[in-house]
XYZ file of C-alpha atoms in Angstrom:
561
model
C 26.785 -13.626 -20.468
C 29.960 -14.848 -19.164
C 30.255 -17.627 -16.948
C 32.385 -15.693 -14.579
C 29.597 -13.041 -13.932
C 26.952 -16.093 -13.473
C 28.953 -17.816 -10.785
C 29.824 -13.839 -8.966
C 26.377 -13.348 -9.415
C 25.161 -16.707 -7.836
C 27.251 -16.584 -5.019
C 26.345 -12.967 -4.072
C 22.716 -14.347 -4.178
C 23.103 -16.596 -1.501
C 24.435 -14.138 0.673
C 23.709 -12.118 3.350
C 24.366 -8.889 1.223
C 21.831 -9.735 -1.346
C 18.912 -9.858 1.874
C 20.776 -6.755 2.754
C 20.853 -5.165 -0.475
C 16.681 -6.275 -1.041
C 15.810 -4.904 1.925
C 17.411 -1.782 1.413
C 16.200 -1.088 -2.222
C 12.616 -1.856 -0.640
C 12.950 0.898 2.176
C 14.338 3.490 0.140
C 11.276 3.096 -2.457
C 9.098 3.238 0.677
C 10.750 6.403 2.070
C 10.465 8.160 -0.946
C 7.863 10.906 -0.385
C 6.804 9.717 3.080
C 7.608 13.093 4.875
C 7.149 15.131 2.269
C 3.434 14.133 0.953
C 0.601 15.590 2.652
C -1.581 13.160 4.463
C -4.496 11.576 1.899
C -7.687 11.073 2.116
C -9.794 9.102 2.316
C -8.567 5.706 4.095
C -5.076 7.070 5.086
C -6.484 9.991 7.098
C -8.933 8.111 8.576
C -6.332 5.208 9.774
C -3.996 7.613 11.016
C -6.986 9.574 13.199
C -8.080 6.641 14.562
C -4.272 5.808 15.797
C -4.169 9.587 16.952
C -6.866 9.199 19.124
C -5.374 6.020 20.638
C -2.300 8.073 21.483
C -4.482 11.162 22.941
C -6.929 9.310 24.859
C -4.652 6.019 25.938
C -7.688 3.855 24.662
C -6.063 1.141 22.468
C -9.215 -1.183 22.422
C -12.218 0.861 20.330
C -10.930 2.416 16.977
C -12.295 5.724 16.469
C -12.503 8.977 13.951
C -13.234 11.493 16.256
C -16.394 9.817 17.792
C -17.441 7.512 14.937
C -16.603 4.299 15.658
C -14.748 2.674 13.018
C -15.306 -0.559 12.966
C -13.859 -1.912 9.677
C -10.215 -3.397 10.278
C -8.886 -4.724 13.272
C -6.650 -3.481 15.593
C -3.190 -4.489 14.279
C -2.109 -1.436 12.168
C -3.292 0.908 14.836
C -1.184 -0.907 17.844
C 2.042 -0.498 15.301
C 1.471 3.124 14.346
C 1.006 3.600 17.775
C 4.436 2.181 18.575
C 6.198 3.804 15.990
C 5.000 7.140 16.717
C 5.576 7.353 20.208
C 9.421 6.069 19.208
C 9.851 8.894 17.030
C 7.793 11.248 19.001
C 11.256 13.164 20.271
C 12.048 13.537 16.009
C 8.702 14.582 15.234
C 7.628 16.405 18.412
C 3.396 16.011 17.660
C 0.778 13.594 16.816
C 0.002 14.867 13.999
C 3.282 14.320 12.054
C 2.760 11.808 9.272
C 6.090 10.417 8.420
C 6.069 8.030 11.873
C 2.796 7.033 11.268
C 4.133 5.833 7.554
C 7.012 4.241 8.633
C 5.531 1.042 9.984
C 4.460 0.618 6.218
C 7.628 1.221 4.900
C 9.337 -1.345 7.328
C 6.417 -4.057 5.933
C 7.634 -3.435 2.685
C 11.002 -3.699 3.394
C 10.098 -7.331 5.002
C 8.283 -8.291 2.412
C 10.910 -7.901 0.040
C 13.353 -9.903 2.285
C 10.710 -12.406 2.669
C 10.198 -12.822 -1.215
C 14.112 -13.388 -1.410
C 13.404 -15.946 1.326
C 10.814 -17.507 -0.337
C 12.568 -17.519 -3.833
C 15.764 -18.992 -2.870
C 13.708 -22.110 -1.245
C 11.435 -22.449 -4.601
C 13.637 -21.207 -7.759
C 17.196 -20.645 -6.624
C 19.280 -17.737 -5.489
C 19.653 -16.644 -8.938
C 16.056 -16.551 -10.300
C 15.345 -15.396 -6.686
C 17.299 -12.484 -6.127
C 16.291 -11.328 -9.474
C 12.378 -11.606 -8.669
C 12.580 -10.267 -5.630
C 14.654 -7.097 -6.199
C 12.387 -6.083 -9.423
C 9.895 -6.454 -6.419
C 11.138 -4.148 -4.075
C 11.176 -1.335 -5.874
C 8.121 -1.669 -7.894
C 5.474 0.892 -8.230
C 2.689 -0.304 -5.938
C 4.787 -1.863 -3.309
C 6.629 1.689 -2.877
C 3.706 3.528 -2.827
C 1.678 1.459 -0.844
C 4.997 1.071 1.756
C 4.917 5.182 1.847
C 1.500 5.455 2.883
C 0.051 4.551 6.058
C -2.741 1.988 5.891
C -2.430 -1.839 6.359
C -1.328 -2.989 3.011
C 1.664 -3.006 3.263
C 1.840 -4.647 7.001
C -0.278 -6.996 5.400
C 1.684 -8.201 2.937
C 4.543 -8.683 4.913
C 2.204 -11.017 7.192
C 1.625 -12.797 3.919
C 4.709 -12.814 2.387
C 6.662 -14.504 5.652
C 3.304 -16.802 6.001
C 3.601 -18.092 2.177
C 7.900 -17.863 2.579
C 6.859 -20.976 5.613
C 5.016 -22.877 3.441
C 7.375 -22.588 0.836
C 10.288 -23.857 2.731
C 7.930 -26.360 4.359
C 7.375 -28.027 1.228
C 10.796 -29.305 1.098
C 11.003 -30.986 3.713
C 13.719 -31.064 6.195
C 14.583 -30.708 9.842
C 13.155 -27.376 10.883
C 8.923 -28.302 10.126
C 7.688 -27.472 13.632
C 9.825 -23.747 13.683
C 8.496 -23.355 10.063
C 5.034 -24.470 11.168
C 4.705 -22.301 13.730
C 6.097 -19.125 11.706
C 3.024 -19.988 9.460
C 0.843 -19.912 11.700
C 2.163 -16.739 13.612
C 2.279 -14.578 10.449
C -1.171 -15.622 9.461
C -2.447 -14.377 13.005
C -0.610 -11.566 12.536
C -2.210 -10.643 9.215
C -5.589 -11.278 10.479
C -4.642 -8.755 13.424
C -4.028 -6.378 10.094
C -6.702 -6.580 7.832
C -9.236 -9.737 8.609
C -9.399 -12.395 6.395
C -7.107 -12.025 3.600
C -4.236 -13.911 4.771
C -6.664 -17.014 5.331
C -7.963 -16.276 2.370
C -4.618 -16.273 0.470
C -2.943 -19.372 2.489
C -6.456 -21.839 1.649
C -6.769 -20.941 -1.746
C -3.105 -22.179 -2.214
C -3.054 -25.063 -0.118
C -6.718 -26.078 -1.708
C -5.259 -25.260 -5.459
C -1.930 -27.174 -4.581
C -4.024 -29.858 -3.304
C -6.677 -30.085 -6.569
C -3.632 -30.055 -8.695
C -1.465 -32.690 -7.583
C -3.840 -34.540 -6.175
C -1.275 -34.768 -2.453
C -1.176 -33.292 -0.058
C 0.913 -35.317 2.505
C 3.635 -32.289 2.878
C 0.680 -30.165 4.389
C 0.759 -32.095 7.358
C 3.237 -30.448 9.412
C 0.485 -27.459 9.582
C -1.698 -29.629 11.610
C 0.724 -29.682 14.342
C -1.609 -28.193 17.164
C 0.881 -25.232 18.402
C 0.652 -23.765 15.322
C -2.999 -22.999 15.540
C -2.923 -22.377 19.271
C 0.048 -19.824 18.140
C -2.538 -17.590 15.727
C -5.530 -17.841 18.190
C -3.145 -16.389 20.952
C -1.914 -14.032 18.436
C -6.252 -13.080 17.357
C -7.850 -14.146 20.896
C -7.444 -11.270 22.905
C -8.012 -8.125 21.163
C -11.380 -10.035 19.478
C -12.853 -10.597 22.922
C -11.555 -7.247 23.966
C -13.465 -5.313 21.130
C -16.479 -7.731 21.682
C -17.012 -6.673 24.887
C -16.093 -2.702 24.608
C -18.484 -2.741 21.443
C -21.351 -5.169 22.404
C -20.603 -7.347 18.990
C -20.968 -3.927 17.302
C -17.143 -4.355 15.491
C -18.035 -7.273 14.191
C -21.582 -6.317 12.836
C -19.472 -3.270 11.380
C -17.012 -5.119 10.101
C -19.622 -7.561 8.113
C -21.039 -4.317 6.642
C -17.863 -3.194 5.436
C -16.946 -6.670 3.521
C -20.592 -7.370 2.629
C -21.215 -4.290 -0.205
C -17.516 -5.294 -1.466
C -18.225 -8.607 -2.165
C -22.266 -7.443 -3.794
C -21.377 -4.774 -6.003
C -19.141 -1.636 -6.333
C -18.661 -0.497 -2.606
C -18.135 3.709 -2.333
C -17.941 4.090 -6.244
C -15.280 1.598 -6.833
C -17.117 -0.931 -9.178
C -14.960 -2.222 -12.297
C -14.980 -4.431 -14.564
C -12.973 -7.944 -14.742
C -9.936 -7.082 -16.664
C -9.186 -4.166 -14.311
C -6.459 -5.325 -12.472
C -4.709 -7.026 -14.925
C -4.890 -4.013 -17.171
C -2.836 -2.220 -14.468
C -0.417 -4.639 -13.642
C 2.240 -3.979 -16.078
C 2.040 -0.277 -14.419
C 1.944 -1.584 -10.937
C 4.568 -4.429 -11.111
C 7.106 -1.827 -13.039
C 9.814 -2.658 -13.459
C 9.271 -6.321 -13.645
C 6.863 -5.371 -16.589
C 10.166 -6.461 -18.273
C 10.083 -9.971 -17.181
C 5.867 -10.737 -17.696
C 6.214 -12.325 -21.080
C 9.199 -14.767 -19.411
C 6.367 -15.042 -16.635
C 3.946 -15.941 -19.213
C 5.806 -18.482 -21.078
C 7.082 -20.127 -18.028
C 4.210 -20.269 -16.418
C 2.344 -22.248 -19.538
C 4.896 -24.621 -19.702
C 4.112 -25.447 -15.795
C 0.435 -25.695 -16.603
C 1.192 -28.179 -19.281
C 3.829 -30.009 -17.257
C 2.496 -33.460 -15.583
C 1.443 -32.594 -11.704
C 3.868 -35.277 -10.688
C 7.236 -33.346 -12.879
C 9.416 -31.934 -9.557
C 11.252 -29.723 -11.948
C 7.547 -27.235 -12.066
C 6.896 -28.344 -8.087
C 8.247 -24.760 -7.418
C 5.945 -23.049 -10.123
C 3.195 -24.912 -9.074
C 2.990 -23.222 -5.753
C 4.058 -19.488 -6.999
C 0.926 -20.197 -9.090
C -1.530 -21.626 -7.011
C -0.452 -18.536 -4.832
C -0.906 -15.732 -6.863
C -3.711 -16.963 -9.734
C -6.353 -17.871 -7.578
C -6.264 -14.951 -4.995
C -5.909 -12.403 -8.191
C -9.025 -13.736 -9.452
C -11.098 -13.644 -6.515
C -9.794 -9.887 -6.472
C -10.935 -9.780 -10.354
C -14.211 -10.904 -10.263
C -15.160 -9.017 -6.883
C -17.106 -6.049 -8.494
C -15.543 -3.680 -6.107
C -11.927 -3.252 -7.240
C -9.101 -0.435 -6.067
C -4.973 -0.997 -7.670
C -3.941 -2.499 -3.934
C -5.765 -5.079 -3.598
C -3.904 -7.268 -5.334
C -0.932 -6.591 -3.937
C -0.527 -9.773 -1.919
C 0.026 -11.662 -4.990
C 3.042 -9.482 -6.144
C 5.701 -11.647 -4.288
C 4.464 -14.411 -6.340
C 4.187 -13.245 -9.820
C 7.659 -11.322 -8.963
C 9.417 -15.016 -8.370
C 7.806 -16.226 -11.269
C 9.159 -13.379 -13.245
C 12.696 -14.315 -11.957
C 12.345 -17.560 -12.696
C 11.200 -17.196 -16.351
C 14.228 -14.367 -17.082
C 16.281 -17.205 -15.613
C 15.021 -19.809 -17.811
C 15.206 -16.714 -21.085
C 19.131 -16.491 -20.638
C 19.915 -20.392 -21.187
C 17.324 -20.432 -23.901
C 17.668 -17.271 -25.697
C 14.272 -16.246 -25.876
C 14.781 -13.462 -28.049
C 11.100 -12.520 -29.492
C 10.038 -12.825 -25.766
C 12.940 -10.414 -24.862
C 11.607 -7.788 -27.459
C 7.968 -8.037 -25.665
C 9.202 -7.753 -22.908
C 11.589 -4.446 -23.745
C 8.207 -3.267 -25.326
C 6.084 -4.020 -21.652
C 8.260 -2.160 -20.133
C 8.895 0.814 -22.026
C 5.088 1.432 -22.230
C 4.506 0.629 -19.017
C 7.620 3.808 -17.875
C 5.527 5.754 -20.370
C 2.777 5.517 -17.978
C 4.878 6.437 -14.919
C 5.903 9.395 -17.283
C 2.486 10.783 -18.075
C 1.972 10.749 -13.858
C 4.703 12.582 -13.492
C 3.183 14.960 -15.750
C -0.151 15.076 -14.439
C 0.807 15.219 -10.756
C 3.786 18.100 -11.587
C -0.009 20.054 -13.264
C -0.925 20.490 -9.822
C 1.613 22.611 -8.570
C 0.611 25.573 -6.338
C -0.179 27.991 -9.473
C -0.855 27.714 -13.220
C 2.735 29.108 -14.030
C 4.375 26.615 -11.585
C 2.365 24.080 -13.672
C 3.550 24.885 -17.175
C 7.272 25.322 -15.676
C 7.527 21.907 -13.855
C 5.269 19.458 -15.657
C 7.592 19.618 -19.348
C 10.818 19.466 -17.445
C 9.437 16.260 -15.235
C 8.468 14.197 -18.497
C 11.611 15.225 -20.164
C 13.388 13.619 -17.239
C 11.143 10.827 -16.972
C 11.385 10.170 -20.401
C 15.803 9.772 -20.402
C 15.384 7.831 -17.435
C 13.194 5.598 -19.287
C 15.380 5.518 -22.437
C 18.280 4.808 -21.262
C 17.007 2.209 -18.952
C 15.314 0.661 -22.106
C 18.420 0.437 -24.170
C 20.791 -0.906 -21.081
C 17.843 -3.493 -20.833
C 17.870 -4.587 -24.511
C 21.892 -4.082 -25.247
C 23.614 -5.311 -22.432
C 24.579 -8.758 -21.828
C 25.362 -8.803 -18.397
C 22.720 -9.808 -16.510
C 23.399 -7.803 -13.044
C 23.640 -4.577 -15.135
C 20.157 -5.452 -17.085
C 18.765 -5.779 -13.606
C 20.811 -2.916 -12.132
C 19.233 -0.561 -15.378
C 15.918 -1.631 -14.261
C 16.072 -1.421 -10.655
C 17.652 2.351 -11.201
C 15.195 2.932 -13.435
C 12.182 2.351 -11.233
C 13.739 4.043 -8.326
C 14.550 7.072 -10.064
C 10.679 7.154 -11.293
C 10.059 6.723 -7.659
C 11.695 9.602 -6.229
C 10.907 12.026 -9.037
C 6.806 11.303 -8.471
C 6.950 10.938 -4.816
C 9.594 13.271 -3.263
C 9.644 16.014 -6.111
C 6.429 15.718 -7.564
C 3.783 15.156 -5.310
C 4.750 17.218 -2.399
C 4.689 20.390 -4.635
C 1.116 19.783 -5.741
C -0.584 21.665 -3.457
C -3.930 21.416 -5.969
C -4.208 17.959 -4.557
C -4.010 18.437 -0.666
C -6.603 21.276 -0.394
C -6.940 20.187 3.579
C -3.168 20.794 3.850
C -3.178 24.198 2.512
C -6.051 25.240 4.740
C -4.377 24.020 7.690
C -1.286 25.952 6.861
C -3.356 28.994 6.405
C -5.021 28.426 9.542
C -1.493 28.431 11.316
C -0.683 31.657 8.996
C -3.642 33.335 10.121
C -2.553 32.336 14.402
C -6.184 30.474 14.498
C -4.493 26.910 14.442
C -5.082 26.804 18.802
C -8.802 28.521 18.372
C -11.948 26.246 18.420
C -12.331 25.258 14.571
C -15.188 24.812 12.569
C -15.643 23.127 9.233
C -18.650 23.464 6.914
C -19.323 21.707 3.750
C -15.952 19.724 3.467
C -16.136 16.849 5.463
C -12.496 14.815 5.055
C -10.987 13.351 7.946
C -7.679 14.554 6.584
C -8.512 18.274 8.222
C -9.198 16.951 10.864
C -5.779 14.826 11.425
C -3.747 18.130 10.306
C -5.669 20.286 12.586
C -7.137 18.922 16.010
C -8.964 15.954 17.060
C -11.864 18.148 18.330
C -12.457 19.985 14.962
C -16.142 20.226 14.018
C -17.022 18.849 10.616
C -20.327 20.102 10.714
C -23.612 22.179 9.177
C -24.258 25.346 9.007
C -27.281 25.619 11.399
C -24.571 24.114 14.310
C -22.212 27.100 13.526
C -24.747 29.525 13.363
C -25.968 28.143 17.231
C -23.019 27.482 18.845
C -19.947 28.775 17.402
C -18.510 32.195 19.283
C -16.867 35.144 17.578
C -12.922 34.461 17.825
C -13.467 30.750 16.541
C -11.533 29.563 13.551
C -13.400 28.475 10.556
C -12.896 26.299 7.060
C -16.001 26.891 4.999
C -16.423 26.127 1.030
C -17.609 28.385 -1.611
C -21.027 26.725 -2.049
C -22.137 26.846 1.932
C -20.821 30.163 2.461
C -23.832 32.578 1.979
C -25.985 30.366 3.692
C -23.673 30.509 6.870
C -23.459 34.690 6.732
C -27.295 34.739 6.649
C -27.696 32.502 9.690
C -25.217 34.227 11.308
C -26.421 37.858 11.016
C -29.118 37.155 13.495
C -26.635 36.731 15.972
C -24.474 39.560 15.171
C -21.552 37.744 13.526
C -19.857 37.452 10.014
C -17.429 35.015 8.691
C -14.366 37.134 7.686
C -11.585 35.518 5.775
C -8.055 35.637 6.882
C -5.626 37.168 5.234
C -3.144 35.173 4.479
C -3.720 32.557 1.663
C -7.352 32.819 2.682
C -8.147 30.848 -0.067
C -7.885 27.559 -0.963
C -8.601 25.646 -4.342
C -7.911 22.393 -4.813
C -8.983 18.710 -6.106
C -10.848 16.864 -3.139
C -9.185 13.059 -3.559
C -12.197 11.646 -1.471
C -14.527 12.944 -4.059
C -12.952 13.443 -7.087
C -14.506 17.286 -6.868
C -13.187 20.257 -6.952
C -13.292 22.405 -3.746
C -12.717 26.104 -3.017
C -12.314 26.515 0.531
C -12.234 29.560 2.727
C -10.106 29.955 5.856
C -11.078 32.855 8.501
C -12.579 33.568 11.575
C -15.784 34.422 13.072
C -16.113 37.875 13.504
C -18.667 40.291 15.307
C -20.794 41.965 12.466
């Protein structure tokens, strides 16, 4: 590569437009799809209830689905929903719009990414920086996770601006107290979020740092006591808030949640060790390029004397994202977020080792690395595929899914051969970027929205506003996902069929699936009333994503016999 391009390329790195340019690749993967896919079920629907209910009752102490308490993650995702739904409210003009709700995700990713860059230019350089952190920010689990509305992606901003600190803390310099206190913010912040996972992530890295170079004198700064006092005002009052609304119960919840994670496969999701490493070439795409330069640099720091400065920088990418990803490996329960916090990480470390490739010449490392990647887009392919077979019908299925892997498939090709024939290194990274965007948009915006199969609780609410029953009373029997429920009203009854058959009243809308409905007509005959399905797209069939099942649902009303 010429030297011209290097030095362009360098000093666009250390500019304001590369932040700019990060952060905007980031929210445009986020965005993808986030108005256009149906809420999902289970842990998104359920999140954005609980928010809903905040917003209809103006309680924004308990978290509830309908009146379950849910008391599994804190507050912190709820509050920002919150905010960013009554901002948009005018846009969207309901609560039950998901895009706001979504949004707050998509701006965590977006800070995430511009954290990473942050980080990276501290630890590695602007060069090997702004290369690690754009592969980031539009890879496959950070956009999907940014497009749906839970707390990882909040979360890993939390983490990403906590670990970005301690980064630039470890140089030194003037600013330790403003850096100190940023730590300790964020970390706050991400326990706010999701618990204990950013003080998991920030002691594992200090304690690895620690064991391995056998210092720790730059830690000090961390002791500074505002710091602290900064997280526990951040924590404080929402904890005793909850404590006393609950009687300890969130807490007691909470413990229940974590416990049957940490014992064995919590709600079905055991797997093996090996699991999330398996995936990661599919989840870090398109930095699936760069893991054999990841690899090879990241030996050499293992093998490199604790006191050499010139691995000080790997050292701490390492101790950041190895430890946590095993604790995530060996858990028995596993699911492909939850190593997402360790992304930013393994993204620099990428950077740095493509870096380190191009004044070495690595060229058998370069050839893995084109064959990572191009198996890894295969992957994203074959989704495309599957998702585009659940279209609406069987003949919308055979039309769509060929044409979406064809597409998938010259996307991938041509980002392949830019990737092994160029020599410019802002076009390899360009080709890759593109390539992973593209992917994006094609699962996410085009995709996913028009597989109906897979968002059976989105069809039936759309034939429930077909049929005019969307403002009756509604009643649900034998499908039990909150994501009804968030589509529909807050006051929906997911119940059984001896309920319907005592209280329900002719005129009341009903959702009831194939295998409870003979029971219901024969308890409701005694009382002179019939289910009677509506007429227009009645009938729902679909793939239940909380289950895994398929479901055949029936939309109508209640009807006198």
């Amino acid at each position: 590569m010429a030297t011209d391009d290097l030095t362009a390329f360098d000093r666009f790195a250390q500019s304001w437009r590369a932040m700019a340019l990060v952060a905007l690749i980031a929210l445009a993967s986020a965005l993808f799809g986030a108005g256009g896919v149906p809420v999902m079920d289970r842990d998104e629907a359920r999140f954005v209830q609980a928010t809903r209910q905040m917003l209809e009752t103006g309680d924004y102490v308990h978290i509830n689905v309908q009146a379950v308490e849910r008391n599994k993650k804190p507050v912190g995702i709820h509050w920002l929903q919150a905010a960013s739904v009554w901002f948009f409210k005018p846009l969207a003009g309901s609560f039950n719009t998901i895009w706001p709700y979504r949004f707050v995700s998509a701006l965590g990713a977006m800070l995430a990414a511009m954290a990473t860059l942050w980080a990276g230019r501290a630890l590695i350089g602007p060069r090997a920086a702004l290369i690690g952190a754009s592969l980031f920010a539009c890879g496959m689990l950070l956009g999907f996770e940014g497009m749906t509305a839970k707390t990882d992606a909040a979360l890993l901003a939390c983490v990403t601006v906590m670990m970005g600190a301690l980064a630039h803390l470890r140089l030194g310099g003037a600013h330790a107290k403003r850096l100190t206190l940023i730590f300790w913010g964020a970390l706050g912040l991400g326990v706010l979020v999701k618990g204990p996972i950013a003080p998991m992530v920030a002691v594992l890295t200090l304690a690895t740092l620690a064991v391995w170079e056998r210092r720790a004198n730059w830690m000090k700064p961390l002791a500074w006591w505002p710091g602290p006092l900064l997280a526990l005002l951040v924590v404080a009052p929402w904890v005793a808030a909850i404590s006393i609304a609950t009687h300890g119960r969130f807490f007691g919840g909470m413990g229940a949640d974590i416990g049957p994670k940490l014992a064995g496969g919590s709600e079905g999701h055991f797997a093996w060790p090996g699991y999330h490493l398996a995936l990661l070439p599919l989840l870090i795409f398109p930095a699936s390029y760069a893991l054999p330069f990841a690899l090879r640099i990241g030996k050499r720091a293992l093998q490199a004397k604790r006191d050499d400065a010139a691995f000080a920088a790997l050292r701490l990418l390492l101790a950041w994202a190895v430890p946590t990803f095993l604790v995530f490996e060996l858990a028995p329960t596993k699911l492909p977020h939850y190593t997402l916090p360790t992304y930013p990480a393994l993204a620099l470390i990428c950077g740095a080792g493509v870096v380190m490739a191009l004044n070495e010449r690595w060229r058998i490392t370069h050839a893995l690395g084109l064959a990572v990647f191009a198996l890894a887009g295969a992957g994203m392919v074959a989704a495309w595929s599957v998702g585009a077979a659940f279209a609406s019908s069987e003949s919308a299925a055979t039309a769509s899914a060929l044409p979406a892997a064809l597409a998938g498939a010259l996307v991938l090709m041509g980002a392949v051969s830019v990737l092994g024939l160029a020599r410019s290194l802002p076009v390899r990274l360009a080709a890759g970027v593109v390539c992973a965007l593209v992917l994006s948009f094609g699962f996410r915006q085009i995709i996913l929205p028009g597989a109906h199969g897979l968002f059976p609780s989105n069809e039936a609410a759309q034939a429930l506003r077909a049929n005019g029953l969307a403002a009756r009373p509604l009643w649900v029997l034998g499908y039990r996902e909150t994501s009804l429920v968030f589509l529909t009203r807050t006051d929906a009854h997911l119940t059984y069929a001896e309920d319907v058959a005592a209280h329900a009243a002719a005129g009341d809308a009903m959702v009831v699936s194939q295998d409870k409905l003979p029971a219901l007509q024969e308890l409701l005959r005694p009382r002179g009333l019939l289910f009677a399905q509506g007429g227009n797209a009645g009938e729902v069939h679909g793939l239940n994503l909380g289950n895994g099942r398929k479901v055949t649902l029936y939309v109508g009303v209640l009807a006198p016999n």
